[in-house]
PDB file of C-alpha atoms in Angstrom:
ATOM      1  CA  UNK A1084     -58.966  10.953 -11.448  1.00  0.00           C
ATOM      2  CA  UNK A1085     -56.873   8.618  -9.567  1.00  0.00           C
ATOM      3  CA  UNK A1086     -56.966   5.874  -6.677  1.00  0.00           C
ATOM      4  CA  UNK A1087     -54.106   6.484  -3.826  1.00  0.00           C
ATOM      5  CA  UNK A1088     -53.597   4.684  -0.518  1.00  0.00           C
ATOM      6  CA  UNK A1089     -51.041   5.000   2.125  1.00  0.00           C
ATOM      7  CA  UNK A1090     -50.042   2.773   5.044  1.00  0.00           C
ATOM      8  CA  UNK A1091     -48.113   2.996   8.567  1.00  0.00           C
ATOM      9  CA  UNK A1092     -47.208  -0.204  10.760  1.00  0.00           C
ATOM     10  CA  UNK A1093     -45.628  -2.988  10.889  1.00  0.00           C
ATOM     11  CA  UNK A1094     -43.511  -4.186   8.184  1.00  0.00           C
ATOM     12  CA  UNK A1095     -45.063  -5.585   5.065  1.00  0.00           C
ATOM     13  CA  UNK A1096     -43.802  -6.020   1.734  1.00  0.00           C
ATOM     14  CA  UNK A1097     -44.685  -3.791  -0.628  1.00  0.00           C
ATOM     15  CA  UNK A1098     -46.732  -6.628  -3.116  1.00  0.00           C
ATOM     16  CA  UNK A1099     -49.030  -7.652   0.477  1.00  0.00           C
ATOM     17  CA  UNK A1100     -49.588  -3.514   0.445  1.00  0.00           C
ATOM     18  CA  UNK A1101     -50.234  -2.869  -3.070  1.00  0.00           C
ATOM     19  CA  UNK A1102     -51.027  -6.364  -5.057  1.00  0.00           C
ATOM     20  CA  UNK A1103     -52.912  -8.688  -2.445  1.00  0.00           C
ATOM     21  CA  UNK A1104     -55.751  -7.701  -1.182  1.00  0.00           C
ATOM     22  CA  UNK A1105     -59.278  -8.636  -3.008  1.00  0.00           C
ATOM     23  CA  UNK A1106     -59.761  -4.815  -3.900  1.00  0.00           C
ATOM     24  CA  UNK A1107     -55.667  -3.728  -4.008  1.00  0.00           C
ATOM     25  CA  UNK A1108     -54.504  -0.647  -5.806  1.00  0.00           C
ATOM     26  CA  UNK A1109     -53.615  -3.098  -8.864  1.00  0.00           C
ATOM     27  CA  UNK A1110     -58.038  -4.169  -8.715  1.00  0.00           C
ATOM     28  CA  UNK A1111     -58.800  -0.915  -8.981  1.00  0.00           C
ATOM     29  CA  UNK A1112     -56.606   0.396 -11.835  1.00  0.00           C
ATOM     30  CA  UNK A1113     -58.229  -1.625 -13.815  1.00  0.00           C
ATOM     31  CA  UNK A1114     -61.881  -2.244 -11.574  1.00  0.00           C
ATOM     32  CA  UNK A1115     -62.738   0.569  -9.078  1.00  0.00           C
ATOM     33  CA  UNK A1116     -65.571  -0.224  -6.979  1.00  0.00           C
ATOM     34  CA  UNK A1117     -66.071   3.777  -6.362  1.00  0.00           C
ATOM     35  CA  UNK A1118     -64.653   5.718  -8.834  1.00  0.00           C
ATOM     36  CA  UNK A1119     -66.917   8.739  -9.652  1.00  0.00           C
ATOM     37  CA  UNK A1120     -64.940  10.239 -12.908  1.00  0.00           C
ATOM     38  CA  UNK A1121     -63.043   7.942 -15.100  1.00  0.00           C
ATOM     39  CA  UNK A1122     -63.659   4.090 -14.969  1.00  0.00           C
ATOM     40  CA  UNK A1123     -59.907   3.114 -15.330  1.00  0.00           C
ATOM     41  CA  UNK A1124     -56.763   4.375 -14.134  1.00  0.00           C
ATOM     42  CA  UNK A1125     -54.273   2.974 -16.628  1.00  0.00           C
ATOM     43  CA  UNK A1126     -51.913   6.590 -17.578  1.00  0.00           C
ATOM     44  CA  UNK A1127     -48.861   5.436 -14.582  1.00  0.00           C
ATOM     45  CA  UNK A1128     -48.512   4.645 -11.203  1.00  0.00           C
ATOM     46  CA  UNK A1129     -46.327   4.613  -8.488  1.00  0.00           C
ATOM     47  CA  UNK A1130     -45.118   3.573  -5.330  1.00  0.00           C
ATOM     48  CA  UNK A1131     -43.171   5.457  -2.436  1.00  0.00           C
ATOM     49  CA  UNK A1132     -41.673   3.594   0.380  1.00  0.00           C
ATOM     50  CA  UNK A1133     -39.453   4.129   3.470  1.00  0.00           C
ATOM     51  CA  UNK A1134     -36.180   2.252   4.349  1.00  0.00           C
ATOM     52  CA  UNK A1135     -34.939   2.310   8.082  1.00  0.00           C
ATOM     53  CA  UNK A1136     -31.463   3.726   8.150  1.00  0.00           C
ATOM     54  CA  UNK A1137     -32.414   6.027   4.937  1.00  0.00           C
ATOM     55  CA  UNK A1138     -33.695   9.632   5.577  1.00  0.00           C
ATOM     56  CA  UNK A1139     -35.730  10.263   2.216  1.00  0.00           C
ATOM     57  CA  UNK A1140     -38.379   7.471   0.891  1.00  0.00           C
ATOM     58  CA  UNK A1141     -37.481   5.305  -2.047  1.00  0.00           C
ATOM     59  CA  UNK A1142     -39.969   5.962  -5.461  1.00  0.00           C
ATOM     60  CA  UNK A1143     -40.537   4.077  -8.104  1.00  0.00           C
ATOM     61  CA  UNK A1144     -43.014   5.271 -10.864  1.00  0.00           C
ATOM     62  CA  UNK A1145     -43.997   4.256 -14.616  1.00  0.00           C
ATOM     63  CA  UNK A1146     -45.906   5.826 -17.370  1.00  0.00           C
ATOM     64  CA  UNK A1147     -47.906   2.572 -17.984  1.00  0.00           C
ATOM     65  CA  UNK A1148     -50.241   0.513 -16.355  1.00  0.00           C
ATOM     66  CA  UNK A1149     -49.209  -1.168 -13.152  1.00  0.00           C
ATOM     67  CA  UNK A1150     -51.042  -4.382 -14.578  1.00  0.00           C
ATOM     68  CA  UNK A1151     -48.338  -4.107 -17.151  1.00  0.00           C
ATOM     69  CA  UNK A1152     -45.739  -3.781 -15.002  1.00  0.00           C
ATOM     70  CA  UNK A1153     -44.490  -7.705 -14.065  1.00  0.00           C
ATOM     71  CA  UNK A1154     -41.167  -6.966 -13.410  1.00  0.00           C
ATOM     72  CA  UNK A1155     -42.363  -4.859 -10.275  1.00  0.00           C
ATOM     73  CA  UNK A1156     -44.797  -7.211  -8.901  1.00  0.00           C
ATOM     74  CA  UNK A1157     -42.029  -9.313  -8.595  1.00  0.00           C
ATOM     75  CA  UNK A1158     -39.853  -7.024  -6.961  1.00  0.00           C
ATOM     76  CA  UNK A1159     -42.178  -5.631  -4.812  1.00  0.00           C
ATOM     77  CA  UNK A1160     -42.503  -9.709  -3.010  1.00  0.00           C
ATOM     78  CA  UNK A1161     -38.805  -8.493  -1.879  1.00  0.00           C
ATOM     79  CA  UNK A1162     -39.324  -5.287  -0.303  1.00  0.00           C
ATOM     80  CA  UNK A1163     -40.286  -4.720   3.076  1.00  0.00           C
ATOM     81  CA  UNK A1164     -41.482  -1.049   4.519  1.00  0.00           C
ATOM     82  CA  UNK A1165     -43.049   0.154   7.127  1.00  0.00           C
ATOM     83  CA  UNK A1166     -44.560   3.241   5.785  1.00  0.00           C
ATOM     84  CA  UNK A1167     -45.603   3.579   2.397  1.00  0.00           C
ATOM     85  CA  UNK A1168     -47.816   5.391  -0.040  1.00  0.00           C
ATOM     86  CA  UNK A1169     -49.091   4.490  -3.874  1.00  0.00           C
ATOM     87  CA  UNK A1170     -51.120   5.727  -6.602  1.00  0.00           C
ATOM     88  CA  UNK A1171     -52.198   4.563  -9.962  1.00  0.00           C
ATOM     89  CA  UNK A1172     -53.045   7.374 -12.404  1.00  0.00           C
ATOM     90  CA  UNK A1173     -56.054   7.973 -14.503  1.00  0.00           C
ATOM     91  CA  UNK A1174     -54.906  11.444 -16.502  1.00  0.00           C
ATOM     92  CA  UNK A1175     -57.024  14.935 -16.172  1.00  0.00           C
ATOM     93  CA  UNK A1176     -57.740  15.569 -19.669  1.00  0.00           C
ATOM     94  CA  UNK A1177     -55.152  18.426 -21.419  1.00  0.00           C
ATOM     95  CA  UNK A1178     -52.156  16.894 -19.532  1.00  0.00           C
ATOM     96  CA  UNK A1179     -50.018  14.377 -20.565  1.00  0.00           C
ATOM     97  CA  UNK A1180     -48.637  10.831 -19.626  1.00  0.00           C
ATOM     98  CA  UNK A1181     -45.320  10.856 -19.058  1.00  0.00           C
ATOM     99  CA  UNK A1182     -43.386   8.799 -15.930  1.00  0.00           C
ATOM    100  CA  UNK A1183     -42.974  12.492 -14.276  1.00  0.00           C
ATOM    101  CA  UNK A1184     -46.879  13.105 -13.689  1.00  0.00           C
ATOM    102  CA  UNK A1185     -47.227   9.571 -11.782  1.00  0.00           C
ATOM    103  CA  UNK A1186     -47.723  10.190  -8.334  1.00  0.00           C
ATOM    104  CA  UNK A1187     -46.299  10.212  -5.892  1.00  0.00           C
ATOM    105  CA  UNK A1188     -44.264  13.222  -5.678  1.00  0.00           C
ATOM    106  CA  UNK A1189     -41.398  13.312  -3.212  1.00  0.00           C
ATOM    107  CA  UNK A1190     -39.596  16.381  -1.823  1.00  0.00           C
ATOM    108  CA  UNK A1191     -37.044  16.269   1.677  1.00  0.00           C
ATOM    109  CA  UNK A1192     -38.325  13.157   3.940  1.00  0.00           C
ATOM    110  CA  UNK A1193     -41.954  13.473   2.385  1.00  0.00           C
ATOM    111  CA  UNK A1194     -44.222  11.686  -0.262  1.00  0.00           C
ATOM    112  CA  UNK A1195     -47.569  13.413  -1.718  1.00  0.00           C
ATOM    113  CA  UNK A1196     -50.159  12.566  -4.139  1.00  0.00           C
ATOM    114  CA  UNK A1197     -53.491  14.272  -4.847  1.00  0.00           C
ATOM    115  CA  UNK A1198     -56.421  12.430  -6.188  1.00  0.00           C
ATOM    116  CA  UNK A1199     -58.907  14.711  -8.079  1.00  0.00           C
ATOM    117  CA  UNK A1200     -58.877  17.374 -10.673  1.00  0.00           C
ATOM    118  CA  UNK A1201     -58.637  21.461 -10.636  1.00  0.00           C
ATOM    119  CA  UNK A1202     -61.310  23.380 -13.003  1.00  0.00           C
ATOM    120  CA  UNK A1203     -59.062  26.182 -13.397  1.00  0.00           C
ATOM    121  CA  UNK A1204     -55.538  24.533 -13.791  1.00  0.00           C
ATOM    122  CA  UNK A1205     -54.148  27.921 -14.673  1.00  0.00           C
ATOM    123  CA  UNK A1206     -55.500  30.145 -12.020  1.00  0.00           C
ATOM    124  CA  UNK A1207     -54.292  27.265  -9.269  1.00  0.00           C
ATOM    125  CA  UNK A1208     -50.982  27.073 -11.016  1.00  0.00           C
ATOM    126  CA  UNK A1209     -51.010  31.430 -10.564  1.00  0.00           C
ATOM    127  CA  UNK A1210     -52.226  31.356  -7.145  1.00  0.00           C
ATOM    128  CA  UNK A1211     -50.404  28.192  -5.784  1.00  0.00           C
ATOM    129  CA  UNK A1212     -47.348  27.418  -7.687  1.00  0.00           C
ATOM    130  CA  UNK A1213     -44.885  29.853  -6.972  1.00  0.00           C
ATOM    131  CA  UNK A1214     -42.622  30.398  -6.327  1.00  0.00           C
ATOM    132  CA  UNK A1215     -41.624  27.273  -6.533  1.00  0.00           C
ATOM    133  CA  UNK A1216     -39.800  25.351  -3.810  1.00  0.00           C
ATOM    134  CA  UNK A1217     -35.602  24.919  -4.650  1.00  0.00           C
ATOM    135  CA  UNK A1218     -34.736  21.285  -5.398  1.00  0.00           C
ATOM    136  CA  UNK A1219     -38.199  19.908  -5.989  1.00  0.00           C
ATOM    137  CA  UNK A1220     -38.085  18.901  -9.518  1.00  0.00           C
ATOM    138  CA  UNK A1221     -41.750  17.759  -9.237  1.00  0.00           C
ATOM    139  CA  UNK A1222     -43.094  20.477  -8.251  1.00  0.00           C
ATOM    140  CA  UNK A1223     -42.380  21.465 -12.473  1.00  0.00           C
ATOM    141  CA  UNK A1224     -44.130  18.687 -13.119  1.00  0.00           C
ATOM    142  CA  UNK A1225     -46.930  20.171 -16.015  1.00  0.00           C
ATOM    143  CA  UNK A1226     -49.928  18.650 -14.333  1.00  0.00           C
ATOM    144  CA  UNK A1227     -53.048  19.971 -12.232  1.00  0.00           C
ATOM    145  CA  UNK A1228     -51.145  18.766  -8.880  1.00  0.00           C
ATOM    146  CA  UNK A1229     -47.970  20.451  -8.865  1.00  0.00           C
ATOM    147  CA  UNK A1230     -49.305  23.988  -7.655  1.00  0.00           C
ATOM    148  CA  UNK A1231     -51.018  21.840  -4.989  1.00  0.00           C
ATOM    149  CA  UNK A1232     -47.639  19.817  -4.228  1.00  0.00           C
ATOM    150  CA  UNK A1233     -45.190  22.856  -4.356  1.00  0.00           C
ATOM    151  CA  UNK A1234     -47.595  25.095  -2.001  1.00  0.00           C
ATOM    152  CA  UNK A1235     -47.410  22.304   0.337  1.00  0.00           C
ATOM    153  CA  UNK A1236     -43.881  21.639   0.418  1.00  0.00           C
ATOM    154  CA  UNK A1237     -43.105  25.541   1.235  1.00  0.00           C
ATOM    155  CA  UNK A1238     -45.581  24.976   4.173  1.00  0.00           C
ATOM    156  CA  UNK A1239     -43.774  21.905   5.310  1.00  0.00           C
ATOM    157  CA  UNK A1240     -40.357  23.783   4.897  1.00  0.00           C
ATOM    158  CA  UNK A1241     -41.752  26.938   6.951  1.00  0.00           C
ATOM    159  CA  UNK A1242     -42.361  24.450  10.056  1.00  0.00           C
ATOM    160  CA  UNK A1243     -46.226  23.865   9.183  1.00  0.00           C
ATOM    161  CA  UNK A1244     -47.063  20.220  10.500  1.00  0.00           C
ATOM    162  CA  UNK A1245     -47.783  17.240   7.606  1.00  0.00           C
ATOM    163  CA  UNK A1246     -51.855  17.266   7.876  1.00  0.00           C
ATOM    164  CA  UNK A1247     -51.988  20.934   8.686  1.00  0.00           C
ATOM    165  CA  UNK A1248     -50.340  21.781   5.712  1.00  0.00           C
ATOM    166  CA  UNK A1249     -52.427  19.670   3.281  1.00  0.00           C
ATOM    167  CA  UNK A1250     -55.718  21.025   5.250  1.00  0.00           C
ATOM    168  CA  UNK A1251     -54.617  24.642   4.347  1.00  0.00           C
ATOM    169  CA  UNK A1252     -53.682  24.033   1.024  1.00  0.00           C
ATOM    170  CA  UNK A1253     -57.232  21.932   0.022  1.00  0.00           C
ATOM    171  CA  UNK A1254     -58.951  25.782   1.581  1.00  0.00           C
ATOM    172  CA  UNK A1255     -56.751  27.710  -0.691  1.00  0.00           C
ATOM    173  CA  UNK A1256     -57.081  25.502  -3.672  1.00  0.00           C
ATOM    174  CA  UNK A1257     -60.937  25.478  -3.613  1.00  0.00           C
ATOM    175  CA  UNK A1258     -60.855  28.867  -3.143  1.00  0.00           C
ATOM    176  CA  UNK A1259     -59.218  29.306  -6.575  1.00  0.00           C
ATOM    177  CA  UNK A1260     -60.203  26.622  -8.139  1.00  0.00           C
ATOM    178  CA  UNK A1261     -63.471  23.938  -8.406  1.00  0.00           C
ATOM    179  CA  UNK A1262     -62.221  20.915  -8.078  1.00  0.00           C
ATOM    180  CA  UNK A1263     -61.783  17.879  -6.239  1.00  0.00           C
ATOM    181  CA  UNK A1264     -58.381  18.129  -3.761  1.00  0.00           C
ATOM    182  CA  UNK A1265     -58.210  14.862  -2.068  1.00  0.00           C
ATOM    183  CA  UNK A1266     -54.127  15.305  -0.855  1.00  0.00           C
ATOM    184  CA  UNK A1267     -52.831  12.376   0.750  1.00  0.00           C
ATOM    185  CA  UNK A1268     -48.924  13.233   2.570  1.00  0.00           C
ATOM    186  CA  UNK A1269     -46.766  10.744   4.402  1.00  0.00           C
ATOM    187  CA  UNK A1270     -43.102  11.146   5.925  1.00  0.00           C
ATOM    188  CA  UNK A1271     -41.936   7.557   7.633  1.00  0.00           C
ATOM    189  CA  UNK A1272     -43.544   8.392  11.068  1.00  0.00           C
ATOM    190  CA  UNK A1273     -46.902   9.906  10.379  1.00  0.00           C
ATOM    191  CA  UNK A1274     -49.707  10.100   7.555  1.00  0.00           C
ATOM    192  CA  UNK A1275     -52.650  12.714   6.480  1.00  0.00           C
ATOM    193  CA  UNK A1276     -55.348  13.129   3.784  1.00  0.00           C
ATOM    194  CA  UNK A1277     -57.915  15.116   3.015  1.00  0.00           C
ATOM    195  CA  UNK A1278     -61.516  14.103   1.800  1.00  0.00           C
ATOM    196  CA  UNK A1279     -61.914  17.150  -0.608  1.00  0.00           C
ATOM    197  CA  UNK A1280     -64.373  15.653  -3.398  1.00  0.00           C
ATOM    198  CA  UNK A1281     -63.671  12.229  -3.556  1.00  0.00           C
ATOM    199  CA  UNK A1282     -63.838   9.317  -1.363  1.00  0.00           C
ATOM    200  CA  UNK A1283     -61.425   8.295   1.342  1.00  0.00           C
ATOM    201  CA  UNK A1284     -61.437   5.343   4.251  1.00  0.00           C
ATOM    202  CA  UNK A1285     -59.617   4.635   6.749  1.00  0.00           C
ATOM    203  CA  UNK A1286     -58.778   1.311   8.405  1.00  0.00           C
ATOM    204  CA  UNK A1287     -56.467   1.059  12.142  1.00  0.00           C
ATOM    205  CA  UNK A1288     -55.946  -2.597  12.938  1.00  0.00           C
ATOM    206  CA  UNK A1289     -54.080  -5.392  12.496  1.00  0.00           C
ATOM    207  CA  UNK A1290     -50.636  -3.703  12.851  1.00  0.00           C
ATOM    208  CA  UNK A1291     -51.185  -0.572  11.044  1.00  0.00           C
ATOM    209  CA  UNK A1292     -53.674   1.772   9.831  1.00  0.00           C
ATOM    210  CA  UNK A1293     -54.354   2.136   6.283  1.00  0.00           C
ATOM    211  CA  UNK A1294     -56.064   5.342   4.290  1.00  0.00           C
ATOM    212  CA  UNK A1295     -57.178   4.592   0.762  1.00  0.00           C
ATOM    213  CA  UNK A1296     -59.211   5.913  -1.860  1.00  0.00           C
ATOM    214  CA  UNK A1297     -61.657   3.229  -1.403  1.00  0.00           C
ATOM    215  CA  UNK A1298     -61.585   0.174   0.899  1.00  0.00           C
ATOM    216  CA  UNK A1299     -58.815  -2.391   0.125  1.00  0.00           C
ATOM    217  CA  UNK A1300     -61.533  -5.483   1.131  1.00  0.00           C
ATOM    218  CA  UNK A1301     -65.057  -5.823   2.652  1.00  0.00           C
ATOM    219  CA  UNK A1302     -63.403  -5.764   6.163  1.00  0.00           C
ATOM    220  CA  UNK A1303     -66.198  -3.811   8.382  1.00  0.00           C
ATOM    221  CA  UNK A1304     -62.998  -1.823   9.836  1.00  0.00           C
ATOM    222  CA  UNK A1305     -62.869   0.126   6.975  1.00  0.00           C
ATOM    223  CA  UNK A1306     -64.259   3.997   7.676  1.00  0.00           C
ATOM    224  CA  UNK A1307     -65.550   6.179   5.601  1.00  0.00           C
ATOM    225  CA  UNK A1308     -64.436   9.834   5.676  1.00  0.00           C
ATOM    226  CA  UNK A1309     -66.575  12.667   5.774  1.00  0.00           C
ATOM    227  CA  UNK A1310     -65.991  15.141   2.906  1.00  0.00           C
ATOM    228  CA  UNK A1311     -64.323  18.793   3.919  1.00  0.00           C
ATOM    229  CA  UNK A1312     -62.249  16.185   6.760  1.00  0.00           C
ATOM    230  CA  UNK A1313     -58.586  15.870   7.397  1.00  0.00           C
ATOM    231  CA  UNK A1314     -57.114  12.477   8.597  1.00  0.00           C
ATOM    232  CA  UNK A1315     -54.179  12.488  10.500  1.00  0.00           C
ATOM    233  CA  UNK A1316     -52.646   9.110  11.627  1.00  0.00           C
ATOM    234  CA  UNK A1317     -49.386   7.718  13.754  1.00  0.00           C
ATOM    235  CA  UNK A1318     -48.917   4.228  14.625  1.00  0.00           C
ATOM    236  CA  UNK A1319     -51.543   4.672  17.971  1.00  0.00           C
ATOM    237  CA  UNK A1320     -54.066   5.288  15.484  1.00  0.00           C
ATOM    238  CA  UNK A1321     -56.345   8.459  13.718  1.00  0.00           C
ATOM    239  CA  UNK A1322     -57.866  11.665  14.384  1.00  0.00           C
ATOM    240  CA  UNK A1323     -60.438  13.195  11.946  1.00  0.00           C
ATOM    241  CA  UNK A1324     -60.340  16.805  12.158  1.00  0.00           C
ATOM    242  CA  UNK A1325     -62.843  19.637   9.766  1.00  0.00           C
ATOM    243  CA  UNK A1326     -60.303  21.176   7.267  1.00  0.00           C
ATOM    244  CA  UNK A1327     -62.024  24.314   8.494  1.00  0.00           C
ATOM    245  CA  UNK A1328     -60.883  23.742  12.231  1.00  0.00           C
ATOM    246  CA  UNK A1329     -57.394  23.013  10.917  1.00  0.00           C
ATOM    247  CA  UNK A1330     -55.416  26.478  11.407  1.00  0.00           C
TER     248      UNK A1330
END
């Protein structure tokens, strides 16, 4: 299990995104409010963000705890974005907890992370995983959300639109698989997630919107997703869409 959050606005630095906010993605690495498996999420994290003038995100990820991490918090007072997304890591049991599992995964223009777990790692992985997309080396990554990550990237690469994608790939994995597929997708311009198991909110206001895992404060903005939903966002605001209506 894992907490993840994305954002898309106006320009923020990456601590007032990920460190600030009474119940930040640091609080609930260590403190989830709504965590359902797992009570802490202390096997890596990491952050993807988007630079104007670059055409891929910037990623930064550790094996440890992003509590332990001091150096970053630092750093991250410096860095400005306007589209980011972030993930601390709480490790399916059987896989390990090395800096490549941390989330997110990047491939072309796009970030990805998937909170949850598969049942059936191996018949996901068959179904899935291959063949794997050329050039992605996360989508080797030996975890539960690689099969998830590479099927969507092929999607992506075949012309299928960010949210559409994930929604079809959340069908095919439960289809495989039990499991919880909560897939969260961003590319500098646009976000989607799926509620697939696990909680999501969303949050438009105050110069951005925000999806998350759970809500970053008690704001009464904050909106909880249905489950079996896909969330698509620009900077005008959301749509919430069934994964089944989602071609």
């Amino acid at each position: 299990m894992c907490r993840h959050l994305a954002y898309l606005g106006a320009p923020r630095t990456l601590h007032d995104l990920v460190y600030a906010s009474p119940a930040s993605l640091l609080t609930q690495s260590y403190a989830p409010r709504e965590q359902r498996q797992g009570t802490v999420n202390a096997d890596g994290f990491g952050v993807g963000w988007y630079v104007p003038g670059r055409t891929g995100p910037l990623r930064y990820r550790r094996a440890m705890p992003i509590w332990a991490d001091a150096s970053f918090a630092d750093a991250a007072q410096a860095l400005t974005t306007t589209c980011l997304v972030a993930a601390v890591r709480d490790a399916t049991p059987g896989f390990g907890t090395d800096e490549s599992c941390a989330q997110p995964f990047r491939a072309d223009s796009r970030l990805f992370s998937h909170n949850g777990a598969a049942a059936d790692h191996e018949e996901l992985a068959a179904r899935l995983g291959h063949p794997l997309p050329r050039g992605v080396l996360d989508a080797r990554t030996p975890v539960d959300s690689a099969p998830l990550f590479a099927a969507a990237v092929r999607l992506w690469r075949a012309g299928e639109e960010l949210g559409a994608a994930l929604a079809r790939v959340a069908r095919e994995a439960r289809a495989c698989s039990a499991g919880r597929y909560n897939l969260l997708a961003a590319d500098g311009r646009r976000l989607a997630a799926t509620a697939a198991g696990d909680t999501l909110y969303v949050r438009h206001g105050c110069g951005g919107v925000w999806l998350a895992s759970e809500p970053l404060d008690d704001d009464p903005a904050w909106r909880r997703v249905p489950d079996r939903t896909l969330v698509t966002a620009d900077r005008d605001g959301y749509r919430l869409t069934g994964i089944s209506a989602v071609d």
